[in-house]
Tab-separated table of C-alpha atoms in Angstrom:
chain	number	residue	atom	x	y	z
A	3	UNK	CA	23.870	53.029	20.158
A	4	UNK	CA	26.936	50.988	21.203
A	5	UNK	CA	24.700	48.487	23.006
A	6	UNK	CA	22.780	47.703	19.812
A	7	UNK	CA	25.983	47.667	17.793
A	8	UNK	CA	27.680	45.186	20.130
A	9	UNK	CA	24.570	43.030	20.469
A	10	UNK	CA	24.351	42.665	16.697
A	11	UNK	CA	27.911	41.320	16.529
A	12	UNK	CA	27.508	39.073	19.581
A	13	UNK	CA	24.298	37.644	18.106
A	14	UNK	CA	26.092	36.799	14.844
A	15	UNK	CA	28.948	35.097	16.707
A	16	UNK	CA	26.955	33.079	19.229
A	17	UNK	CA	26.649	30.035	16.936
A	18	UNK	CA	30.356	30.137	16.088
A	19	UNK	CA	31.644	30.483	19.650
A	20	UNK	CA	30.502	27.516	21.771
A	21	UNK	CA	30.443	29.548	24.990
A	22	UNK	CA	28.488	32.388	26.532
A	23	UNK	CA	29.978	35.660	25.326
A	24	UNK	CA	29.100	39.280	25.936
A	25	UNK	CA	30.177	42.830	26.743
A	26	UNK	CA	30.148	44.849	29.972
A	27	UNK	CA	30.520	48.596	30.403
A	28	UNK	CA	33.127	50.184	32.685
A	29	UNK	CA	30.860	49.666	35.731
A	30	UNK	CA	30.398	45.925	35.169
A	31	UNK	CA	26.889	46.123	33.691
A	32	UNK	CA	26.130	43.510	31.019
A	33	UNK	CA	25.089	45.508	27.926
A	34	UNK	CA	25.275	42.710	25.322
A	35	UNK	CA	25.224	38.937	25.630
A	36	UNK	CA	24.637	35.775	23.621
A	37	UNK	CA	22.199	34.778	26.404
A	38	UNK	CA	19.661	37.587	26.329
A	39	UNK	CA	18.492	36.937	29.892
A	40	UNK	CA	21.884	38.074	31.220
A	41	UNK	CA	21.591	41.566	29.708
A	42	UNK	CA	21.157	43.982	32.604
A	43	UNK	CA	23.013	41.757	35.086
A	44	UNK	CA	26.038	43.165	36.914
A	45	UNK	CA	29.431	41.586	37.504
A	46	UNK	CA	30.212	42.927	40.953
A	47	UNK	CA	33.758	44.141	41.348
A	48	UNK	CA	34.355	44.360	37.587
A	49	UNK	CA	34.971	48.104	37.599
A	50	UNK	CA	37.485	48.748	34.809
A	51	UNK	CA	39.348	51.571	36.581
A	52	UNK	CA	42.211	49.225	37.451
A	53	UNK	CA	42.107	47.234	34.216
A	54	UNK	CA	44.829	46.984	31.588
A	55	UNK	CA	43.912	46.930	27.895
A	56	UNK	CA	46.707	44.455	27.161
A	57	UNK	CA	45.749	41.855	29.721
A	58	UNK	CA	42.839	39.549	30.441
A	59	UNK	CA	41.497	39.021	33.934
A	60	UNK	CA	39.331	36.288	35.430
A	61	UNK	CA	36.274	36.638	37.677
A	62	UNK	CA	33.273	34.467	38.578
A	63	UNK	CA	34.227	31.777	36.052
A	64	UNK	CA	34.546	34.204	33.141
A	65	UNK	CA	37.534	35.616	31.259
A	66	UNK	CA	37.439	39.372	30.651
A	67	UNK	CA	39.405	41.456	28.138
A	68	UNK	CA	39.043	45.286	28.253
A	69	UNK	CA	38.865	47.405	25.104
A	70	UNK	CA	38.092	51.000	24.185
A	71	UNK	CA	39.685	54.380	23.572
A	72	UNK	CA	41.135	55.150	27.009
A	73	UNK	CA	44.024	53.280	28.586
A	74	UNK	CA	41.814	51.486	31.126
A	75	UNK	CA	39.070	50.493	28.708
A	76	UNK	CA	35.518	51.711	28.167
A	77	UNK	CA	34.181	48.148	27.843
A	78	UNK	CA	35.266	44.566	28.345
A	79	UNK	CA	34.444	41.369	26.500
A	80	UNK	CA	33.605	38.380	28.683
A	81	UNK	CA	33.764	34.700	27.721
A	82	UNK	CA	32.563	31.779	29.857
A	83	UNK	CA	35.556	29.802	31.107
A	84	UNK	CA	38.999	30.589	32.468
A	85	UNK	CA	41.164	28.517	30.155
A	86	UNK	CA	43.434	29.516	27.265
A	87	UNK	CA	40.634	29.046	24.726
A	88	UNK	CA	38.462	31.541	26.596
A	89	UNK	CA	41.351	34.020	26.568
A	90	UNK	CA	41.804	33.498	22.811
A	91	UNK	CA	38.107	34.051	22.173
A	92	UNK	CA	38.189	37.197	24.288
A	93	UNK	CA	41.190	38.529	22.402
A	94	UNK	CA	39.568	37.933	19.013
A	95	UNK	CA	36.291	39.496	20.119
A	96	UNK	CA	38.010	42.669	21.362
A	97	UNK	CA	39.781	43.089	18.021
A	98	UNK	CA	36.514	42.683	16.120
A	99	UNK	CA	34.436	44.920	18.382
A	100	UNK	CA	37.107	47.628	18.566
A	101	UNK	CA	37.361	47.816	14.778
A	102	UNK	CA	33.602	47.855	14.288
A	103	UNK	CA	33.044	50.531	16.946
A	104	UNK	CA	35.832	52.673	15.503
A	105	UNK	CA	34.258	52.414	12.041
A	106	UNK	CA	30.821	53.254	13.462
A	107	UNK	CA	32.077	56.255	15.451
A	108	UNK	CA	34.083	57.583	12.533
A	109	UNK	CA	31.096	57.247	10.248
A	110	UNK	CA	28.889	59.124	12.703
A	111	UNK	CA	31.523	61.807	13.226
A	112	UNK	CA	31.997	62.236	9.468
A	113	UNK	CA	28.280	62.705	8.910
A	114	UNK	CA	28.005	65.124	11.814
A	115	UNK	CA	31.089	67.004	10.626
A	116	UNK	CA	29.681	67.436	7.116
A	117	UNK	CA	26.409	68.690	8.580
A	118	UNK	CA	28.240	71.293	10.666
A	119	UNK	CA	30.220	72.432	7.614
A	120	UNK	CA	27.034	72.750	5.562
A	121	UNK	CA	25.301	74.823	8.235
A	122	UNK	CA	28.377	77.000	8.947
A	123	UNK	CA	28.579	75.683	12.518
A	124	UNK	CA	32.354	75.175	12.430
A	125	UNK	CA	35.156	77.713	12.224
A	126	UNK	CA	36.908	77.851	8.810
A	127	UNK	CA	40.270	77.116	10.385
A	128	UNK	CA	38.922	73.996	12.077
A	129	UNK	CA	37.489	72.555	8.874
A	130	UNK	CA	40.832	71.388	7.492
A	131	UNK	CA	42.016	70.043	10.851
A	132	UNK	CA	38.880	67.967	11.373
A	133	UNK	CA	38.876	66.847	7.741
A	134	UNK	CA	42.372	65.408	8.151
A	135	UNK	CA	41.375	63.657	11.384
A	136	UNK	CA	38.428	62.000	9.632
A	137	UNK	CA	40.467	61.148	6.512
A	138	UNK	CA	38.500	63.278	4.051
A	139	UNK	CA	40.100	63.675	0.635
A	140	UNK	CA	40.796	67.369	0.067
A	141	UNK	CA	40.743	66.968	-3.712
A	142	UNK	CA	37.415	65.102	-4.008
A	143	UNK	CA	34.624	66.723	-6.027
A	144	UNK	CA	31.252	66.955	-4.313
A	145	UNK	CA	27.865	68.500	-4.903
A	146	UNK	CA	24.954	69.334	-2.605
A	147	UNK	CA	21.353	68.443	-3.404
A	148	UNK	CA	18.522	69.757	-1.244
A	149	UNK	CA	15.332	67.675	-1.303
A	150	UNK	CA	12.247	69.538	-0.061
A	151	UNK	CA	8.985	67.695	0.506
A	152	UNK	CA	5.523	69.243	0.447
A	153	UNK	CA	2.665	68.270	2.738
A	154	UNK	CA	2.424	65.608	5.419
A	155	UNK	CA	3.734	62.154	4.617
A	156	UNK	CA	3.321	58.774	6.284
A	157	UNK	CA	6.774	57.645	5.169
A	158	UNK	CA	9.958	59.527	6.040
A	159	UNK	CA	11.535	60.943	2.885
A	160	UNK	CA	14.903	60.691	4.650
A	161	UNK	CA	14.569	56.912	5.059
A	162	UNK	CA	13.753	56.537	1.371
A	163	UNK	CA	16.638	58.731	0.222
A	164	UNK	CA	19.175	56.984	2.459
A	165	UNK	CA	18.408	53.680	0.732
A	166	UNK	CA	19.026	55.275	-2.683
A	167	UNK	CA	22.640	56.069	-1.754
A	168	UNK	CA	24.330	52.890	-0.468
A	169	UNK	CA	27.923	54.225	-0.457
A	170	UNK	CA	28.039	55.612	3.100
A	171	UNK	CA	31.748	56.395	2.817
A	172	UNK	CA	31.332	58.873	-0.037
A	173	UNK	CA	27.720	60.072	0.217
A	174	UNK	CA	26.218	61.799	3.255
A	175	UNK	CA	22.494	62.281	3.915
A	176	UNK	CA	20.889	64.116	6.821
A	177	UNK	CA	17.809	66.143	7.729
A	178	UNK	CA	17.996	69.846	8.535
A	179	UNK	CA	14.261	70.318	9.047
A	180	UNK	CA	10.999	68.420	8.869
A	181	UNK	CA	10.762	69.061	5.120
A	182	UNK	CA	14.402	69.405	3.998
A	183	UNK	CA	16.888	66.577	3.451
A	184	UNK	CA	20.460	67.297	2.365
A	185	UNK	CA	22.502	65.005	0.117
A	186	UNK	CA	26.255	65.565	-0.161
A	187	UNK	CA	27.450	63.380	-3.011
A	188	UNK	CA	30.974	62.705	-4.207
A	189	UNK	CA	31.094	62.823	-8.004
A	190	UNK	CA	33.458	62.438	-10.928
A	191	UNK	CA	35.070	65.784	-11.868
A	192	UNK	CA	33.870	65.485	-15.473
A	193	UNK	CA	30.223	64.813	-14.663
A	194	UNK	CA	27.724	66.975	-16.535
A	195	UNK	CA	24.799	68.917	-15.082
A	196	UNK	CA	22.328	66.772	-17.007
A	197	UNK	CA	23.613	63.662	-15.198
A	198	UNK	CA	23.118	65.302	-11.803
A	199	UNK	CA	19.628	66.377	-12.866
A	200	UNK	CA	18.920	62.807	-13.955
A	201	UNK	CA	19.894	61.629	-10.457
A	202	UNK	CA	17.639	64.273	-8.911
A	203	UNK	CA	14.797	63.188	-11.207
A	204	UNK	CA	15.146	59.597	-9.979
A	205	UNK	CA	14.773	60.833	-6.383
A	206	UNK	CA	11.648	62.858	-7.186
A	207	UNK	CA	10.125	60.013	-9.203
A	208	UNK	CA	10.833	57.411	-6.511
A	209	UNK	CA	9.304	59.545	-3.769
A	210	UNK	CA	6.278	60.291	-5.935
A	211	UNK	CA	5.536	56.948	-7.594
A	212	UNK	CA	6.316	54.603	-4.702
A	213	UNK	CA	5.476	56.689	-1.626
A	214	UNK	CA	3.195	59.459	-2.950
A	215	UNK	CA	5.515	62.154	-1.610
A	216	UNK	CA	5.663	65.373	-3.616
A	217	UNK	CA	9.151	66.841	-3.626
A	218	UNK	CA	11.474	69.385	-5.213
A	219	UNK	CA	15.255	69.205	-5.592
A	220	UNK	CA	17.624	72.174	-5.603
A	221	UNK	CA	21.119	71.506	-6.972
A	222	UNK	CA	24.193	73.520	-6.000
A	223	UNK	CA	27.411	73.729	-8.005
A	224	UNK	CA	30.303	71.259	-7.863
A	225	UNK	CA	32.974	72.113	-5.270
A	226	UNK	CA	36.389	70.674	-4.484
A	227	UNK	CA	37.259	69.748	-0.930
A	228	UNK	CA	35.153	70.405	2.143
A	229	UNK	CA	35.112	74.107	2.933
A	230	UNK	CA	33.007	75.202	-0.053
A	231	UNK	CA	30.232	72.704	0.645
A	232	UNK	CA	28.430	75.450	2.594
A	233	UNK	CA	28.354	77.527	-0.596
A	234	UNK	CA	26.971	74.657	-2.669
A	235	UNK	CA	24.286	74.121	-0.019
A	236	UNK	CA	23.250	77.803	-0.069
A	237	UNK	CA	23.101	77.631	-3.865
A	238	UNK	CA	20.739	74.661	-3.636
A	239	UNK	CA	18.558	76.665	-1.234
A	240	UNK	CA	18.539	79.684	-3.553
A	241	UNK	CA	17.695	77.458	-6.531
A	242	UNK	CA	14.538	76.222	-4.775
A	243	UNK	CA	13.498	79.715	-3.663
A	244	UNK	CA	14.071	81.286	-7.091
A	245	UNK	CA	12.147	78.478	-8.767
A	246	UNK	CA	9.275	78.933	-6.318
A	247	UNK	CA	9.038	82.570	-7.439
A	248	UNK	CA	9.481	82.238	-11.197
A	249	UNK	CA	8.563	78.639	-12.063
A	250	UNK	CA	6.691	77.000	-9.190
A	251	UNK	CA	5.911	73.792	-11.108
A	252	UNK	CA	9.540	72.951	-11.855
A	253	UNK	CA	10.675	70.099	-9.606
A	254	UNK	CA	14.391	69.929	-10.508
A	255	UNK	CA	16.291	73.222	-10.280
A	256	UNK	CA	20.021	73.737	-10.862
A	257	UNK	CA	21.652	76.877	-9.505
A	258	UNK	CA	23.810	77.233	-12.613
A	259	UNK	CA	20.726	77.276	-14.853
A	260	UNK	CA	18.706	80.000	-13.125
A	261	UNK	CA	19.759	82.650	-15.636
A	262	UNK	CA	18.286	86.127	-15.273
A	263	UNK	CA	15.960	84.926	-12.504
A	264	UNK	CA	18.968	84.594	-10.184
A	265	UNK	CA	20.076	88.134	-11.039
A	266	UNK	CA	16.653	89.575	-10.218
A	267	UNK	CA	16.442	87.548	-7.001
A	268	UNK	CA	19.713	89.065	-5.803
A	269	UNK	CA	18.628	92.676	-6.422
A	270	UNK	CA	17.485	94.914	-3.537
A	271	UNK	CA	13.717	95.494	-3.586
A	272	UNK	CA	14.250	99.277	-3.730
A	273	UNK	CA	16.141	98.898	-7.001
A	274	UNK	CA	13.377	96.670	-8.387
A	275	UNK	CA	10.692	99.197	-7.434
A	276	UNK	CA	12.651	102.029	-9.100
A	277	UNK	CA	12.980	99.953	-12.266
A	278	UNK	CA	9.223	99.316	-12.457
A	279	UNK	CA	8.471	102.996	-11.977
A	280	UNK	CA	10.897	103.802	-14.776
A	281	UNK	CA	9.328	101.296	-17.185
A	282	UNK	CA	5.727	102.121	-16.335
A	283	UNK	CA	5.964	105.884	-16.197
A	284	UNK	CA	2.545	106.434	-17.774
A	285	UNK	CA	0.635	103.943	-15.647
A	286	UNK	CA	0.829	100.681	-13.748
A	287	UNK	CA	1.425	97.125	-14.868
A	288	UNK	CA	-1.693	96.290	-12.876
A	289	UNK	CA	-3.711	98.015	-15.616
A	290	UNK	CA	-2.986	95.077	-17.904
A	291	UNK	CA	-5.601	92.328	-17.712
A	292	UNK	CA	-4.655	88.651	-17.406
A	293	UNK	CA	-5.760	87.903	-20.962
A	294	UNK	CA	-3.329	90.472	-22.324
A	295	UNK	CA	-0.477	89.227	-20.113
A	296	UNK	CA	-1.140	85.635	-21.217
A	297	UNK	CA	-1.040	86.706	-24.869
A	298	UNK	CA	2.252	88.534	-24.324
A	299	UNK	CA	3.732	85.452	-22.651
A	300	UNK	CA	2.869	83.391	-25.745
A	301	UNK	CA	4.268	86.171	-27.917
A	302	UNK	CA	7.617	85.869	-26.131
A	303	UNK	CA	7.560	82.069	-26.436
A	304	UNK	CA	7.052	82.418	-30.200
A	305	UNK	CA	10.102	84.662	-30.593
A	306	UNK	CA	8.059	87.865	-31.128
A	307	UNK	CA	6.282	86.391	-34.145
A	308	UNK	CA	2.835	88.024	-34.381
A	309	UNK	CA	1.364	85.624	-36.949
A	310	UNK	CA	2.538	82.483	-35.139
A	311	UNK	CA	1.254	83.767	-31.790
A	312	UNK	CA	-2.175	84.758	-33.104
A	313	UNK	CA	-2.599	81.302	-34.666
A	314	UNK	CA	-1.609	79.635	-31.413
A	315	UNK	CA	-4.083	81.762	-29.463
A	316	UNK	CA	-6.832	81.311	-32.067
A	317	UNK	CA	-7.310	85.087	-32.329
A	318	UNK	CA	-7.199	87.462	-35.264
A	319	UNK	CA	-3.824	88.995	-35.977
A	320	UNK	CA	-5.269	92.485	-35.451
A	321	UNK	CA	-6.482	91.516	-31.967
A	322	UNK	CA	-2.935	90.703	-30.920
A	323	UNK	CA	-1.631	93.878	-32.543
A	324	UNK	CA	-4.227	95.861	-30.570
A	325	UNK	CA	-2.922	94.374	-27.327
A	326	UNK	CA	0.643	95.196	-28.283
A	327	UNK	CA	-0.392	98.775	-28.991
A	328	UNK	CA	-2.099	98.924	-25.611
A	329	UNK	CA	1.193	98.051	-23.937
A	330	UNK	CA	3.060	100.558	-26.098
A	331	UNK	CA	0.655	103.272	-24.985
A	332	UNK	CA	1.106	102.355	-21.330
A	333	UNK	CA	4.889	101.912	-21.312
A	334	UNK	CA	6.261	103.370	-24.513
A	335	UNK	CA	7.628	99.925	-25.309
A	336	UNK	CA	6.931	98.304	-28.677
A	337	UNK	CA	7.239	94.590	-27.943
A	338	UNK	CA	7.792	93.840	-31.626
A	339	UNK	CA	11.253	95.344	-31.149
A	340	UNK	CA	13.725	93.024	-29.462
A	341	UNK	CA	15.278	95.567	-27.057
A	342	UNK	CA	11.849	96.752	-25.906
A	343	UNK	CA	10.675	93.166	-25.484
A	344	UNK	CA	13.667	92.382	-23.249
A	345	UNK	CA	12.906	95.346	-20.968
A	346	UNK	CA	9.239	94.361	-20.654
A	347	UNK	CA	10.086	90.697	-20.032
A	348	UNK	CA	12.411	91.680	-17.199
A	349	UNK	CA	9.771	94.057	-15.814
A	350	UNK	CA	7.256	91.214	-15.625
A	351	UNK	CA	9.760	89.053	-13.755
A	352	UNK	CA	10.625	91.876	-11.363
A	353	UNK	CA	6.938	92.431	-10.621
A	354	UNK	CA	6.486	88.725	-9.963
A	355	UNK	CA	9.507	88.765	-7.669
A	356	UNK	CA	8.218	91.718	-5.626
A	357	UNK	CA	4.802	90.085	-5.259
A	358	UNK	CA	6.316	86.842	-3.950
A	359	UNK	CA	8.150	88.267	-0.909
A	360	UNK	CA	10.684	85.391	-1.149
A	361	UNK	CA	12.967	84.079	1.590
A	362	UNK	CA	16.593	85.106	1.056
A	363	UNK	CA	19.704	83.260	2.257
């Protein structure tokens, strides 16, 4: 990575500096140069073990200036010539390359650090220490979005998403699997959920309309600092799993809008099975045909209004009443009564949950 980084800078400077310039590693190997044919050559005897970061040295008609993180230098700039101008060029180049490499390394370390925090691969006590080393603001507000793609794609969703978030100092994007891309975004403390969902919608729409990639986005809750990012990430995961169970067509899912579905998802399966047995004491929910279940779903959507539901279904009012009576006979629940309707609605969701065998985090 450093070779490409250095070569990019050397290439930009070659027209400004009227001499051959380049970089060697600590063994004297040319890893970057304004004359591409020299890359791979070796300056014999230019081992940097005896070098001094503060001083230039001259060899084979070139001026060398070491730079790097250790006291001897990990690399050295070389400039054709042994005069004062060559030494000045070498000094300037080491300042530029040192700063750029430090920025690059810090950026990589920050991204890697955030990934380890998200995946719980770092001890809690080390989080604050490393955060201070990498100059992370402890009072910044951040949120985690998990983008999950479906099916094989010719274009990497990660590459698309990275280009949507240009602020690399505040936003961090990385893959955790072939289908899952994580976005850790710094946000304003007063931002509303609808604004985050609007951002998520733009991601889904861009992937779909421009690259034909079908995707879903789970949104965690806003956290302050670094440590709780793992929680926001798990919430984003749960949001996607809960949605897959209860509303598979929904592409944008916020953890703080899951409602009763989240409660059911967190229940032990034994408790769910006991609840269904309690509700359906006289029979099984499987005795209800799909037509009846569809009618009941519309009945709930119309706020338990029999007349409105029957009109929407294009059936006689008595036909709907007959289906309601069928359920009352099976369960003892009269869905025209609010409390009974709530119990039956939850029972349907519990049954759906048990049938899904969802992944839990």
